Amino acid sequence: MRKEFLPFARPSIGEEEIAELIDTLKSGWITTGPKVERFTAEFAAYVGGRFAVPVSSATGGLHVALLALGIGPGDEVITTPMTFVATLNTIVHCGAVPVLVDIDRATLNIRAEEIEKKITPRTKAILPVHYVGQPADLDPILEIASRRGVAVLEDAAHAVGSEYRGKRIGCFPTTSVFSFHPNKNMTTGEGGMVVTSDEAVFEKASLLKFHGMDRESWKRFAKAGSPRYDVALPGFKYNMMDIQAALGLHQLRRLEGFLVERERLARRYDEALAGVAGLILPSRVPYPVRHAWHLYTPLVDIDRLTIGRDRFMAELKARNIGTGLHYTAAHEFSYYADRFGWRPEDFPEAHFVSERIVSLPLFPGLTDGDQDDAIEAIRDVLKAFRA
Ligand SMILES: Cc1ncc(COP(=O)(O)O)c(C=O)c1O
């Protein structure tokens, strides 16, 4: 058995990130400043987006993006139950109502063909999530949205580097929100980016992310700046710091290598675990994409085992293999169940997945030996608890 605990995720921080961070700390300016400006421009160029707003997290990014799209009390936003709860929480923070469309069990993404049935006169946006880095089917979503006059906000928290039909997520005529949380494909510690094709959304999100102030402090306190500012609307404190951007500048340069390595490791799992009873391996969507492999999430086939998914995870932990749970379907949390009367079986596909999904160790820096340890432990647990 493996001697040291293997986490399911670990950021890959190189010497360049460390040197840049030290440079920032010594520079006399550590909060929002020139490095955030550079990182934002480089990230927008990478994804091919027109406008970008750096934020302290994707959660903050979703919040300001929804508000910038004009979403407010009583409005409806169509989204998926299979997501991190930030997607729904931010809709509720705007006073709006999340309307859920179930997922495809195989791809874990929203069923685009079911969306139109849920559109009402109150619908203001469709909010797909590119689950674990495999893009949702954007073409039909964009078509429905333009025909019905609603916005598309992509939760691209998992999708840094993902491509849909040959184009990077972030370059479509929508607004997208990326996450740089430490478990994601690249990290700034915490952090996020709103990328939009709409100048008005850009301007409003830019104001909202920093108190509604029309000039940020590093511009005000620079030699040529003026200390005065106006507050056009009551905004939030969601700005990204130069400390974060220092990491992001170098993570972005290393991203392609991270993506290639994640894909290689995902294929290794696919090959090693193919046909192993007790596990349903991740499926690919039928349209052309680049999967960013933020996570490798098989389903534990609990109908063929004597244990459930949580026990499966505990058994792996006992063998020093860490796993993650991404995620419990959002409609099953008590707040949402109580407020909207949602029962687990109202979204049967998401419920099925939510009971079975598990994230296996996957990160650049995971060695083949580490992965072999995880594979051996998985086989061992599945064999021990076969029904
Ligand atoms: C689908 C999804 N949306 C939004 C978020 C929020 O990202 P952040 O942690 O950067 O706020 C996450 C985080 O895991 C996520 O998985």
mmCIF file of C-alpha atoms and ligand atoms in Angstrom:
data_model
loop_
_atom_site.group_PDB
_atom_site.id
_atom_site.type_symbol
_atom_site.label_atom_id
_atom_site.label_comp_id
_atom_site.label_asym_id
_atom_site.label_seq_id
_atom_site.Cartn_x
_atom_site.Cartn_y
_atom_site.Cartn_z
ATOM 1 C CA MET A 1 0.000 0.000 0.000
ATOM 2 C CA ARG A 2 1.084 3.573 -0.681
ATOM 3 C CA LYS A 3 2.978 5.105 2.256
ATOM 4 C CA GLU A 4 2.246 8.814 1.807
ATOM 5 C CA PHE A 5 -1.163 10.339 1.289
ATOM 6 C CA LEU A 6 -1.808 11.302 -2.341
ATOM 7 C CA PRO A 7 -4.060 14.372 -2.681
ATOM 8 C CA PHE A 8 -6.567 14.465 -5.537
ATOM 9 C CA ALA A 9 -5.294 17.878 -6.654
ATOM 10 C CA ARG A 10 -2.222 20.003 -6.094
ATOM 11 C CA PRO A 11 -1.228 23.276 -7.789
ATOM 12 C CA SER A 12 1.982 23.296 -9.824
ATOM 13 C CA ILE A 13 3.914 26.414 -8.783
ATOM 14 C CA GLY A 14 7.258 26.916 -10.534
ATOM 15 C CA GLU A 15 10.319 29.059 -9.873
ATOM 16 C CA GLU A 16 9.051 31.753 -12.278
ATOM 17 C CA GLU A 17 5.860 32.214 -10.258
ATOM 18 C CA ILE A 18 7.879 32.403 -7.036
ATOM 19 C CA ALA A 19 10.341 34.963 -8.484
ATOM 20 C CA GLU A 20 7.470 37.093 -9.837
ATOM 21 C CA LEU A 21 5.701 36.925 -6.501
ATOM 22 C CA ILE A 22 8.831 38.062 -4.657
ATOM 23 C CA ASP A 23 9.256 40.866 -7.186
ATOM 24 C CA THR A 24 5.679 41.954 -6.505
ATOM 25 C CA LEU A 25 6.110 41.818 -2.745
ATOM 26 C CA LYS A 26 9.236 43.985 -2.980
ATOM 27 C CA SER A 27 7.763 46.391 -5.519
ATOM 28 C CA GLY A 28 5.768 48.511 -3.090
ATOM 29 C CA TRP A 29 2.476 47.707 -4.878
ATOM 30 C CA ILE A 30 0.803 44.413 -4.017
ATOM 31 C CA THR A 31 -2.900 44.956 -4.657
ATOM 32 C CA THR A 32 -4.619 45.698 -8.008
ATOM 33 C CA GLY A 33 -2.041 47.290 -10.285
ATOM 34 C CA PRO A 34 0.119 46.902 -13.382
ATOM 35 C CA LYS A 35 0.497 43.117 -13.107
ATOM 36 C CA VAL A 36 -3.264 42.639 -12.992
ATOM 37 C CA GLU A 37 -3.534 44.843 -16.073
ATOM 38 C CA ARG A 38 -0.916 42.769 -17.920
ATOM 39 C CA PHE A 39 -2.350 39.433 -16.852
ATOM 40 C CA THR A 40 -5.851 40.511 -17.883
ATOM 41 C CA ALA A 41 -4.683 41.549 -21.354
ATOM 42 C CA GLU A 42 -2.712 38.316 -21.812
ATOM 43 C CA PHE A 43 -5.586 36.136 -20.635
ATOM 44 C CA ALA A 44 -8.071 37.912 -22.934
ATOM 45 C CA ALA A 45 -5.668 37.437 -25.855
ATOM 46 C CA TYR A 46 -5.249 33.747 -24.986
ATOM 47 C CA VAL A 47 -8.971 32.991 -25.016
ATOM 48 C CA GLY A 48 -9.663 35.404 -27.875
ATOM 49 C CA GLY A 49 -12.090 37.505 -25.838
ATOM 50 C CA ARG A 50 -12.851 41.173 -26.568
ATOM 51 C CA PHE A 51 -13.129 42.520 -23.012
ATOM 52 C CA ALA A 52 -11.947 41.085 -19.691
ATOM 53 C CA VAL A 53 -12.532 41.991 -16.051
ATOM 54 C CA PRO A 54 -10.172 40.509 -13.441
ATOM 55 C CA VAL A 55 -11.881 39.448 -10.211
ATOM 56 C CA SER A 56 -11.017 37.873 -6.860
ATOM 57 C CA SER A 57 -12.875 34.628 -7.658
ATOM 58 C CA ALA A 58 -15.186 33.132 -10.248
ATOM 59 C CA THR A 59 -17.948 33.458 -7.657
ATOM 60 C CA GLY A 60 -17.444 37.234 -7.576
ATOM 61 C CA GLY A 61 -17.183 37.127 -11.360
ATOM 62 C CA LEU A 62 -20.523 35.331 -11.749
ATOM 63 C CA HIS A 63 -22.150 37.823 -9.375
ATOM 64 C CA VAL A 64 -20.971 40.930 -11.254
ATOM 65 C CA ALA A 65 -21.566 39.308 -14.652
ATOM 66 C CA LEU A 66 -25.190 38.495 -13.784
ATOM 67 C CA LEU A 67 -25.774 42.045 -12.524
ATOM 68 C CA ALA A 68 -24.010 43.543 -15.547
ATOM 69 C CA LEU A 69 -26.337 41.507 -17.775
ATOM 70 C CA GLY A 70 -29.210 43.283 -16.039
ATOM 71 C CA ILE A 71 -30.434 40.317 -14.011
ATOM 72 C CA GLY A 72 -32.451 41.375 -10.996
ATOM 73 C CA PRO A 73 -35.372 40.520 -8.726
ATOM 74 C CA GLY A 74 -37.916 38.126 -10.228
ATOM 75 C CA ASP A 75 -35.853 37.329 -13.311
ATOM 76 C CA GLU A 76 -35.211 33.703 -14.218
ATOM 77 C CA VAL A 77 -31.865 32.211 -15.157
ATOM 78 C CA ILE A 78 -31.789 28.745 -16.702
ATOM 79 C CA THR A 79 -28.931 26.594 -15.464
ATOM 80 C CA THR A 80 -27.921 23.080 -14.461
ATOM 81 C CA PRO A 81 -28.195 21.299 -11.106
ATOM 82 C CA MET A 82 -24.809 19.646 -11.731
ATOM 83 C CA THR A 83 -22.510 22.471 -10.723
ATOM 84 C CA PHE A 84 -20.746 24.011 -7.771
ATOM 85 C CA VAL A 85 -23.359 25.833 -5.744
ATOM 86 C CA ALA A 86 -21.765 29.249 -6.473
ATOM 87 C CA THR A 87 -23.574 29.157 -9.819
ATOM 88 C CA LEU A 88 -26.968 29.094 -8.095
ATOM 89 C CA ASN A 89 -25.977 31.216 -5.097
ATOM 90 C CA THR A 90 -24.978 34.144 -7.284
ATOM 91 C CA ILE A 91 -28.293 33.985 -9.168
ATOM 92 C CA VAL A 92 -30.081 34.151 -5.812
ATOM 93 C CA HIS A 93 -27.832 37.040 -4.668
ATOM 94 C CA CYS A 94 -29.235 39.041 -7.596
ATOM 95 C CA GLY A 95 -32.776 38.374 -6.371
ATOM 96 C CA ALA A 96 -33.314 36.160 -9.414
ATOM 97 C CA VAL A 97 -34.620 32.605 -9.608
ATOM 98 C CA PRO A 98 -32.568 29.639 -10.866
ATOM 99 C CA VAL A 99 -34.581 27.431 -13.222
ATOM 100 C CA LEU A 100 -32.976 24.028 -13.632
ATOM 101 C CA VAL A 101 -32.666 21.830 -16.706
ATOM 102 C CA ASP A 102 -31.385 18.311 -16.066
ATOM 103 C CA ILE A 103 -28.090 17.041 -17.424
ATOM 104 C CA ASP A 104 -27.029 14.332 -19.803
ATOM 105 C CA ARG A 105 -25.876 11.493 -17.548
ATOM 106 C CA ALA A 106 -22.942 10.620 -19.800
ATOM 107 C CA THR A 107 -21.443 14.060 -20.443
ATOM 108 C CA LEU A 108 -22.604 15.722 -17.189
ATOM 109 C CA ASN A 109 -23.571 18.847 -19.173
ATOM 110 C CA ILE A 110 -26.946 20.593 -19.425
ATOM 111 C CA ARG A 111 -29.271 19.102 -22.067
ATOM 112 C CA ALA A 112 -29.390 21.893 -24.605
ATOM 113 C CA GLU A 113 -32.490 20.424 -26.255
ATOM 114 C CA GLU A 114 -34.499 20.754 -23.019
ATOM 115 C CA ILE A 115 -33.697 24.422 -22.411
ATOM 116 C CA GLU A 116 -36.326 26.023 -24.615
ATOM 117 C CA LYS A 117 -39.201 24.332 -22.739
ATOM 118 C CA LYS A 118 -38.164 26.232 -19.605
ATOM 119 C CA ILE A 119 -38.077 29.696 -21.193
ATOM 120 C CA THR A 120 -40.769 32.071 -19.891
ATOM 121 C CA PRO A 121 -41.288 35.835 -20.288
ATOM 122 C CA ARG A 122 -39.160 36.235 -17.136
ATOM 123 C CA THR A 123 -36.142 34.337 -18.504
ATOM 124 C CA LYS A 124 -33.160 36.669 -18.844
ATOM 125 C CA ALA A 125 -30.225 34.309 -19.334
ATOM 126 C CA ILE A 126 -29.059 30.772 -20.003
ATOM 127 C CA LEU A 127 -26.122 29.776 -17.806
ATOM 128 C CA PRO A 128 -24.449 26.548 -18.995
ATOM 129 C CA VAL A 129 -21.517 25.059 -17.064
ATOM 130 C CA HIS A 130 -18.681 23.423 -19.013
ATOM 131 C CA TYR A 131 -18.513 20.528 -16.601
ATOM 132 C CA VAL A 132 -15.005 19.436 -15.608
ATOM 133 C CA GLY A 133 -13.692 21.180 -18.749
ATOM 134 C CA GLN A 134 -15.767 19.474 -21.442
ATOM 135 C CA PRO A 135 -17.792 22.205 -23.195
ATOM 136 C CA ALA A 136 -21.570 22.169 -23.147
ATOM 137 C CA ASP A 137 -23.178 22.229 -26.610
ATOM 138 C CA LEU A 138 -22.950 25.965 -27.283
ATOM 139 C CA ASP A 139 -24.356 26.156 -30.838
ATOM 140 C CA PRO A 140 -27.945 25.196 -29.954
ATOM 141 C CA ILE A 141 -27.719 27.289 -26.771
ATOM 142 C CA LEU A 142 -26.602 30.356 -28.750
ATOM 143 C CA GLU A 143 -29.334 29.718 -31.311
ATOM 144 C CA ILE A 144 -32.121 29.477 -28.706
ATOM 145 C CA ALA A 145 -30.744 32.511 -26.858
ATOM 146 C CA SER A 146 -30.622 34.726 -29.917
ATOM 147 C CA ARG A 147 -34.055 33.607 -31.152
ATOM 148 C CA ARG A 148 -35.652 34.143 -27.734
ATOM 149 C CA GLY A 149 -33.721 37.320 -26.877
ATOM 150 C CA VAL A 150 -31.931 36.089 -23.743
ATOM 151 C CA ALA A 151 -28.273 36.375 -22.762
ATOM 152 C CA VAL A 152 -25.787 33.504 -22.475
ATOM 153 C CA LEU A 153 -23.479 33.487 -19.460
ATOM 154 C CA GLU A 154 -20.988 30.606 -19.554
ATOM 155 C CA ASP A 155 -19.778 29.251 -16.228
ATOM 156 C CA ALA A 156 -16.309 28.486 -17.527
ATOM 157 C CA ALA A 157 -14.798 27.898 -14.084
ATOM 158 C CA HIS A 158 -13.554 24.485 -15.284
ATOM 159 C CA ALA A 159 -12.853 25.484 -18.857
ATOM 160 C CA VAL A 160 -9.595 27.442 -19.046
ATOM 161 C CA GLY A 161 -8.141 26.092 -22.295
ATOM 162 C CA SER A 162 -11.275 24.196 -23.386
ATOM 163 C CA GLU A 163 -12.329 24.475 -27.014
ATOM 164 C CA TYR A 164 -15.740 24.048 -28.639
ATOM 165 C CA ARG A 165 -15.727 23.176 -32.336
ATOM 166 C CA GLY A 166 -12.175 24.461 -32.727
ATOM 167 C CA LYS A 167 -12.603 27.743 -30.833
ATOM 168 C CA ARG A 168 -11.543 28.548 -27.281
ATOM 169 C CA ILE A 169 -14.135 29.032 -24.608
ATOM 170 C CA GLY A 170 -14.078 32.790 -23.993
ATOM 171 C CA CYS A 171 -14.250 33.895 -27.649
ATOM 172 C CA PHE A 172 -17.969 33.330 -28.256
ATOM 173 C CA PRO A 173 -20.559 36.181 -28.396
ATOM 174 C CA THR A 174 -21.397 35.682 -24.721
ATOM 175 C CA THR A 175 -20.044 36.451 -21.278
ATOM 176 C CA SER A 176 -17.830 33.769 -19.665
ATOM 177 C CA VAL A 177 -16.455 33.441 -16.165
ATOM 178 C CA PHE A 178 -13.217 31.529 -15.484
ATOM 179 C CA SER A 179 -11.803 30.366 -12.122
ATOM 180 C CA PHE A 180 -8.193 30.336 -10.983
ATOM 181 C CA HIS A 181 -8.837 28.499 -7.710
ATOM 182 C CA PRO A 182 -5.854 26.258 -6.763
ATOM 183 C CA ASN A 183 -7.540 23.072 -8.006
ATOM 184 C CA LYS A 184 -8.260 24.535 -11.432
ATOM 185 C CA ASN A 185 -6.241 24.178 -14.640
ATOM 186 C CA MET A 186 -4.197 27.256 -13.766
ATOM 187 C CA THR A 187 -4.192 29.209 -10.542
ATOM 188 C CA THR A 188 -3.719 32.649 -9.036
ATOM 189 C CA GLY A 189 -4.316 31.310 -5.488
ATOM 190 C CA GLU A 190 -7.895 32.526 -5.639
ATOM 191 C CA GLY A 191 -9.056 34.502 -8.620
ATOM 192 C CA GLY A 192 -11.220 34.672 -11.690
ATOM 193 C CA MET A 193 -11.815 36.452 -14.978
ATOM 194 C CA VAL A 194 -14.974 37.684 -16.643
ATOM 195 C CA VAL A 195 -14.578 37.737 -20.420
ATOM 196 C CA THR A 196 -17.291 39.307 -22.536
ATOM 197 C CA SER A 197 -18.045 40.288 -26.109
ATOM 198 C CA ASP A 198 -20.352 43.072 -24.882
ATOM 199 C CA GLU A 199 -18.803 46.439 -24.083
ATOM 200 C CA ALA A 200 -21.708 47.518 -21.859
ATOM 201 C CA VAL A 201 -21.357 44.328 -19.769
ATOM 202 C CA PHE A 202 -17.620 45.003 -19.530
ATOM 203 C CA GLU A 203 -18.136 48.560 -18.304
ATOM 204 C CA LYS A 204 -20.744 47.639 -15.726
ATOM 205 C CA ALA A 205 -18.857 44.578 -14.445
ATOM 206 C CA SER A 206 -15.690 46.709 -14.185
ATOM 207 C CA LEU A 207 -17.517 49.190 -11.964
ATOM 208 C CA LEU A 208 -19.280 46.550 -9.890
ATOM 209 C CA LYS A 209 -16.109 44.628 -9.070
ATOM 210 C CA PHE A 210 -14.629 47.591 -7.143
ATOM 211 C CA HIS A 211 -17.184 49.601 -5.169
ATOM 212 C CA GLY A 212 -18.658 51.162 -8.304
ATOM 213 C CA MET A 213 -15.651 53.499 -8.415
ATOM 214 C CA ASP A 214 -14.699 54.854 -11.793
ATOM 215 C CA ARG A 215 -10.947 54.822 -11.062
ATOM 216 C CA GLU A 216 -8.968 52.235 -9.141
ATOM 217 C CA SER A 217 -6.476 53.306 -6.504
ATOM 218 C CA TRP A 218 -3.267 52.516 -8.364
ATOM 219 C CA LYS A 219 -4.378 54.895 -11.110
ATOM 220 C CA ARG A 220 -5.462 57.506 -8.578
ATOM 221 C CA PHE A 221 -2.258 57.352 -6.577
ATOM 222 C CA ALA A 222 0.116 57.174 -9.534
ATOM 223 C CA LYS A 223 2.081 60.363 -10.125
ATOM 224 C CA ALA A 224 -0.137 61.496 -12.966
ATOM 225 C CA GLY A 225 -3.369 60.406 -11.250
ATOM 226 C CA SER A 226 -6.031 62.386 -9.449
ATOM 227 C CA PRO A 227 -7.160 61.232 -5.980
ATOM 228 C CA ARG A 228 -10.808 61.988 -6.758
ATOM 229 C CA TYR A 229 -13.287 59.423 -8.048
ATOM 230 C CA ASP A 230 -16.986 59.043 -8.606
ATOM 231 C CA VAL A 231 -19.225 56.177 -7.484
ATOM 232 C CA ALA A 232 -21.669 55.402 -10.257
ATOM 233 C CA LEU A 233 -23.368 52.488 -8.464
ATOM 234 C CA PRO A 234 -22.881 50.560 -5.218
ATOM 235 C CA GLY A 235 -20.335 47.907 -6.158
ATOM 236 C CA PHE A 236 -18.474 45.134 -4.365
ATOM 237 C CA LYS A 237 -14.883 44.382 -3.346
ATOM 238 C CA TYR A 238 -14.051 41.691 -5.887
ATOM 239 C CA ASN A 239 -10.791 43.080 -7.295
ATOM 240 C CA MET A 240 -7.825 40.853 -8.147
ATOM 241 C CA MET A 241 -4.458 41.700 -6.541
ATOM 242 C CA ASP A 242 -1.047 41.994 -8.228
ATOM 243 C CA ILE A 243 0.012 39.181 -5.872
ATOM 244 C CA GLN A 244 -2.497 36.953 -7.660
ATOM 245 C CA ALA A 245 -1.639 38.212 -11.149
ATOM 246 C CA ALA A 246 2.068 37.521 -10.476
ATOM 247 C CA LEU A 247 1.161 33.829 -10.322
ATOM 248 C CA GLY A 248 -1.285 34.053 -13.209
ATOM 249 C CA LEU A 249 1.224 35.582 -15.652
ATOM 250 C CA HIS A 250 3.441 32.495 -15.398
ATOM 251 C CA GLN A 251 0.681 29.939 -14.985
ATOM 252 C CA LEU A 252 -0.758 31.161 -18.286
ATOM 253 C CA ARG A 253 2.595 30.549 -19.987
ATOM 254 C CA ARG A 254 2.673 27.015 -18.585
ATOM 255 C CA LEU A 255 -0.995 26.287 -19.278
ATOM 256 C CA GLU A 256 -0.519 24.389 -22.550
ATOM 257 C CA GLY A 257 1.880 22.011 -20.811
ATOM 258 C CA PHE A 258 -0.623 21.534 -17.973
ATOM 259 C CA LEU A 259 -3.419 20.743 -20.432
ATOM 260 C CA VAL A 260 -1.339 18.215 -22.359
ATOM 261 C CA GLU A 261 -0.328 16.478 -19.137
ATOM 262 C CA ARG A 262 -3.900 16.394 -17.796
ATOM 263 C CA GLU A 263 -5.077 14.810 -21.025
ATOM 264 C CA ARG A 264 -2.273 12.228 -20.944
ATOM 265 C CA LEU A 265 -3.156 11.261 -17.371
ATOM 266 C CA ALA A 266 -6.878 11.090 -18.214
ATOM 267 C CA ARG A 267 -6.129 8.695 -21.083
ATOM 268 C CA ARG A 268 -3.975 6.587 -18.751
ATOM 269 C CA TYR A 269 -6.925 6.255 -16.362
ATOM 270 C CA ASP A 270 -9.206 5.424 -19.303
ATOM 271 C CA GLU A 271 -6.900 2.627 -20.401
ATOM 272 C CA ALA A 272 -6.128 1.220 -16.957
ATOM 273 C CA LEU A 273 -9.722 1.260 -15.727
ATOM 274 C CA ALA A 274 -11.537 0.238 -18.939
ATOM 275 C CA GLY A 275 -13.790 -2.721 -18.268
ATOM 276 C CA VAL A 276 -13.182 -2.713 -14.504
ATOM 277 C CA ALA A 277 -16.502 -3.690 -12.913
ATOM 278 C CA GLY A 278 -17.824 -1.123 -10.446
ATOM 279 C CA LEU A 279 -16.745 2.038 -12.237
ATOM 280 C CA ILE A 280 -18.426 3.941 -15.110
ATOM 281 C CA LEU A 281 -15.743 5.941 -16.887
ATOM 282 C CA PRO A 282 -16.219 9.516 -18.150
ATOM 283 C CA SER A 283 -17.785 9.855 -21.623
ATOM 284 C CA ARG A 284 -16.906 12.258 -24.383
ATOM 285 C CA VAL A 285 -19.425 14.590 -26.026
ATOM 286 C CA PRO A 286 -20.362 13.766 -29.661
ATOM 287 C CA TYR A 287 -19.242 17.142 -31.104
ATOM 288 C CA PRO A 288 -15.627 18.284 -31.534
ATOM 289 C CA VAL A 289 -14.091 19.792 -28.390
ATOM 290 C CA ARG A 290 -10.843 20.106 -26.544
ATOM 291 C CA HIS A 291 -11.523 18.745 -23.080
ATOM 292 C CA ALA A 292 -9.480 20.656 -20.482
ATOM 293 C CA TRP A 293 -9.659 17.767 -17.989
ATOM 294 C CA HIS A 294 -10.051 19.955 -14.908
ATOM 295 C CA LEU A 295 -11.173 16.759 -13.177
ATOM 296 C CA TYR A 296 -11.345 13.047 -13.968
ATOM 297 C CA THR A 297 -14.743 11.999 -12.645
ATOM 298 C CA PRO A 298 -15.931 8.423 -13.110
ATOM 299 C CA LEU A 299 -19.165 7.266 -11.494
ATOM 300 C CA VAL A 300 -18.976 4.594 -8.821
ATOM 301 C CA ASP A 301 -21.368 1.898 -10.049
ATOM 302 C CA ILE A 302 -23.011 1.445 -6.650
ATOM 303 C CA ASP A 303 -25.618 -0.954 -8.058
ATOM 304 C CA ARG A 304 -22.807 -3.466 -8.606
ATOM 305 C CA LEU A 305 -21.117 -2.911 -5.242
ATOM 306 C CA THR A 306 -22.053 -3.510 -1.620
ATOM 307 C CA ILE A 307 -20.951 0.026 -0.689
ATOM 308 C CA GLY A 308 -21.933 3.535 -1.725
ATOM 309 C CA ARG A 309 -19.724 6.261 -3.150
ATOM 310 C CA ASP A 310 -18.878 7.871 0.216
ATOM 311 C CA ARG A 311 -17.605 4.548 1.571
ATOM 312 C CA PHE A 312 -15.667 4.024 -1.675
ATOM 313 C CA MET A 313 -13.932 7.359 -1.042
ATOM 314 C CA ALA A 314 -13.273 6.430 2.594
ATOM 315 C CA GLU A 315 -11.767 3.083 1.538
ATOM 316 C CA LEU A 316 -9.441 4.877 -0.877
ATOM 317 C CA LYS A 317 -8.467 7.318 1.844
ATOM 318 C CA ALA A 318 -7.635 4.373 4.103
ATOM 319 C CA ARG A 319 -5.271 3.289 1.313
ATOM 320 C CA ASN A 320 -3.725 6.813 1.250
ATOM 321 C CA ILE A 321 -5.472 7.898 -1.950
ATOM 322 C CA GLY A 322 -7.303 11.226 -1.820
ATOM 323 C CA THR A 323 -10.410 11.854 -3.920
ATOM 324 C CA GLY A 324 -12.843 14.745 -4.366
ATOM 325 C CA LEU A 325 -16.612 15.096 -4.600
ATOM 326 C CA HIS A 326 -17.531 17.433 -7.465
ATOM 327 C CA TYR A 327 -20.331 17.940 -6.788
ATOM 328 C CA THR A 328 -23.460 17.152 -4.874
ATOM 329 C CA ALA A 329 -26.212 18.312 -7.254
ATOM 330 C CA ALA A 330 -27.150 21.837 -6.169
ATOM 331 C CA HIS A 331 -30.905 21.153 -5.978
ATOM 332 C CA GLU A 332 -30.301 18.659 -3.154
ATOM 333 C CA PHE A 333 -28.882 21.195 -0.682
ATOM 334 C CA SER A 334 -31.321 22.099 2.076
ATOM 335 C CA TYR A 335 -31.607 25.794 1.194
ATOM 336 C CA TYR A 336 -32.580 25.015 -2.389
ATOM 337 C CA ALA A 337 -34.776 22.059 -1.535
ATOM 338 C CA ASP A 338 -36.656 24.171 1.045
ATOM 339 C CA ARG A 339 -36.896 27.361 -0.961
ATOM 340 C CA PHE A 340 -37.918 25.893 -4.320
ATOM 341 C CA GLY A 341 -39.494 22.627 -3.144
ATOM 342 C CA TRP A 342 -37.043 20.627 -5.243
ATOM 343 C CA ARG A 343 -36.813 16.908 -4.505
ATOM 344 C CA PRO A 344 -33.746 14.875 -5.500
ATOM 345 C CA GLU A 345 -35.734 12.950 -8.120
ATOM 346 C CA ASP A 346 -36.972 16.131 -9.838
ATOM 347 C CA PHE A 347 -33.688 16.076 -11.759
ATOM 348 C CA PRO A 348 -33.128 12.321 -11.982
ATOM 349 C CA GLU A 349 -29.975 12.369 -14.101
ATOM 350 C CA ALA A 350 -28.226 14.888 -11.847
ATOM 351 C CA HIS A 351 -29.383 12.884 -8.815
ATOM 352 C CA PHE A 352 -27.983 9.673 -10.297
ATOM 353 C CA VAL A 353 -24.630 11.339 -10.954
ATOM 354 C CA SER A 354 -24.578 13.161 -7.624
ATOM 355 C CA GLU A 355 -24.825 9.834 -5.739
ATOM 356 C CA ARG A 356 -21.988 8.251 -7.701
ATOM 357 C CA ILE A 357 -19.468 10.833 -8.898
ATOM 358 C CA VAL A 358 -15.908 10.861 -7.584
ATOM 359 C CA SER A 359 -12.831 12.876 -8.611
ATOM 360 C CA LEU A 360 -9.653 10.820 -8.894
ATOM 361 C CA PRO A 361 -6.162 12.313 -8.411
ATOM 362 C CA LEU A 362 -5.337 14.404 -11.497
ATOM 363 C CA PHE A 363 -2.841 17.262 -11.670
ATOM 364 C CA PRO A 364 0.363 18.137 -13.517
ATOM 365 C CA GLY A 365 3.053 16.711 -11.280
ATOM 366 C CA LEU A 366 1.135 13.496 -10.583
ATOM 367 C CA THR A 367 3.683 10.871 -11.558
ATOM 368 C CA ASP A 368 2.841 7.668 -13.387
ATOM 369 C CA GLY A 369 3.852 5.881 -10.181
ATOM 370 C CA ASP A 370 1.371 7.973 -8.134
ATOM 371 C CA GLN A 371 -1.325 7.245 -10.671
ATOM 372 C CA ASP A 372 -0.509 3.522 -10.619
ATOM 373 C CA ASP A 373 -0.904 3.592 -6.820
ATOM 374 C CA ALA A 374 -4.340 5.179 -7.237
ATOM 375 C CA ILE A 375 -5.333 2.629 -9.914
ATOM 376 C CA GLU A 376 -4.182 -0.292 -7.771
ATOM 377 C CA ALA A 377 -6.110 0.994 -4.747
ATOM 378 C CA ILE A 378 -9.254 1.531 -6.858
ATOM 379 C CA ARG A 379 -9.082 -2.018 -8.238
ATOM 380 C CA ASP A 380 -8.526 -3.333 -4.719
ATOM 381 C CA VAL A 381 -11.579 -1.537 -3.276
ATOM 382 C CA LEU A 382 -13.834 -2.490 -6.177
ATOM 383 C CA LYS A 383 -12.817 -6.142 -5.849
ATOM 384 C CA ALA A 384 -13.323 -6.177 -2.089
ATOM 385 C CA PHE A 385 -16.860 -4.779 -2.293
ATOM 386 C CA ARG A 386 -18.283 -6.349 -5.465
ATOM 387 C CA ALA A 387 -21.958 -7.242 -5.051
HETATM 388 C C1 LIG B 1 -18.755 25.271 -11.806
HETATM 389 C C2 LIG B 1 -18.137 26.275 -10.882
HETATM 390 N N1 LIG B 1 -18.557 27.534 -10.908
HETATM 391 C C3 LIG B 1 -18.034 28.468 -10.112
HETATM 392 C C4 LIG B 1 -17.047 28.162 -9.200
HETATM 393 C C5 LIG B 1 -16.522 29.210 -8.308
HETATM 394 O O1 LIG B 1 -15.151 29.441 -8.507
HETATM 395 P P1 LIG B 1 -14.282 30.207 -7.438
HETATM 396 O O2 LIG B 1 -13.823 29.215 -6.434
HETATM 397 O O3 LIG B 1 -13.145 30.794 -8.238
HETATM 398 O O4 LIG B 1 -15.136 31.274 -6.845
HETATM 399 C C6 LIG B 1 -16.566 26.867 -9.135
HETATM 400 C C7 LIG B 1 -15.513 26.507 -8.176
HETATM 401 O O5 LIG B 1 -15.135 25.402 -7.972
HETATM 402 C C8 LIG B 1 -17.126 25.884 -9.993
HETATM 403 O O6 LIG B 1 -16.731 24.615 -9.936
#
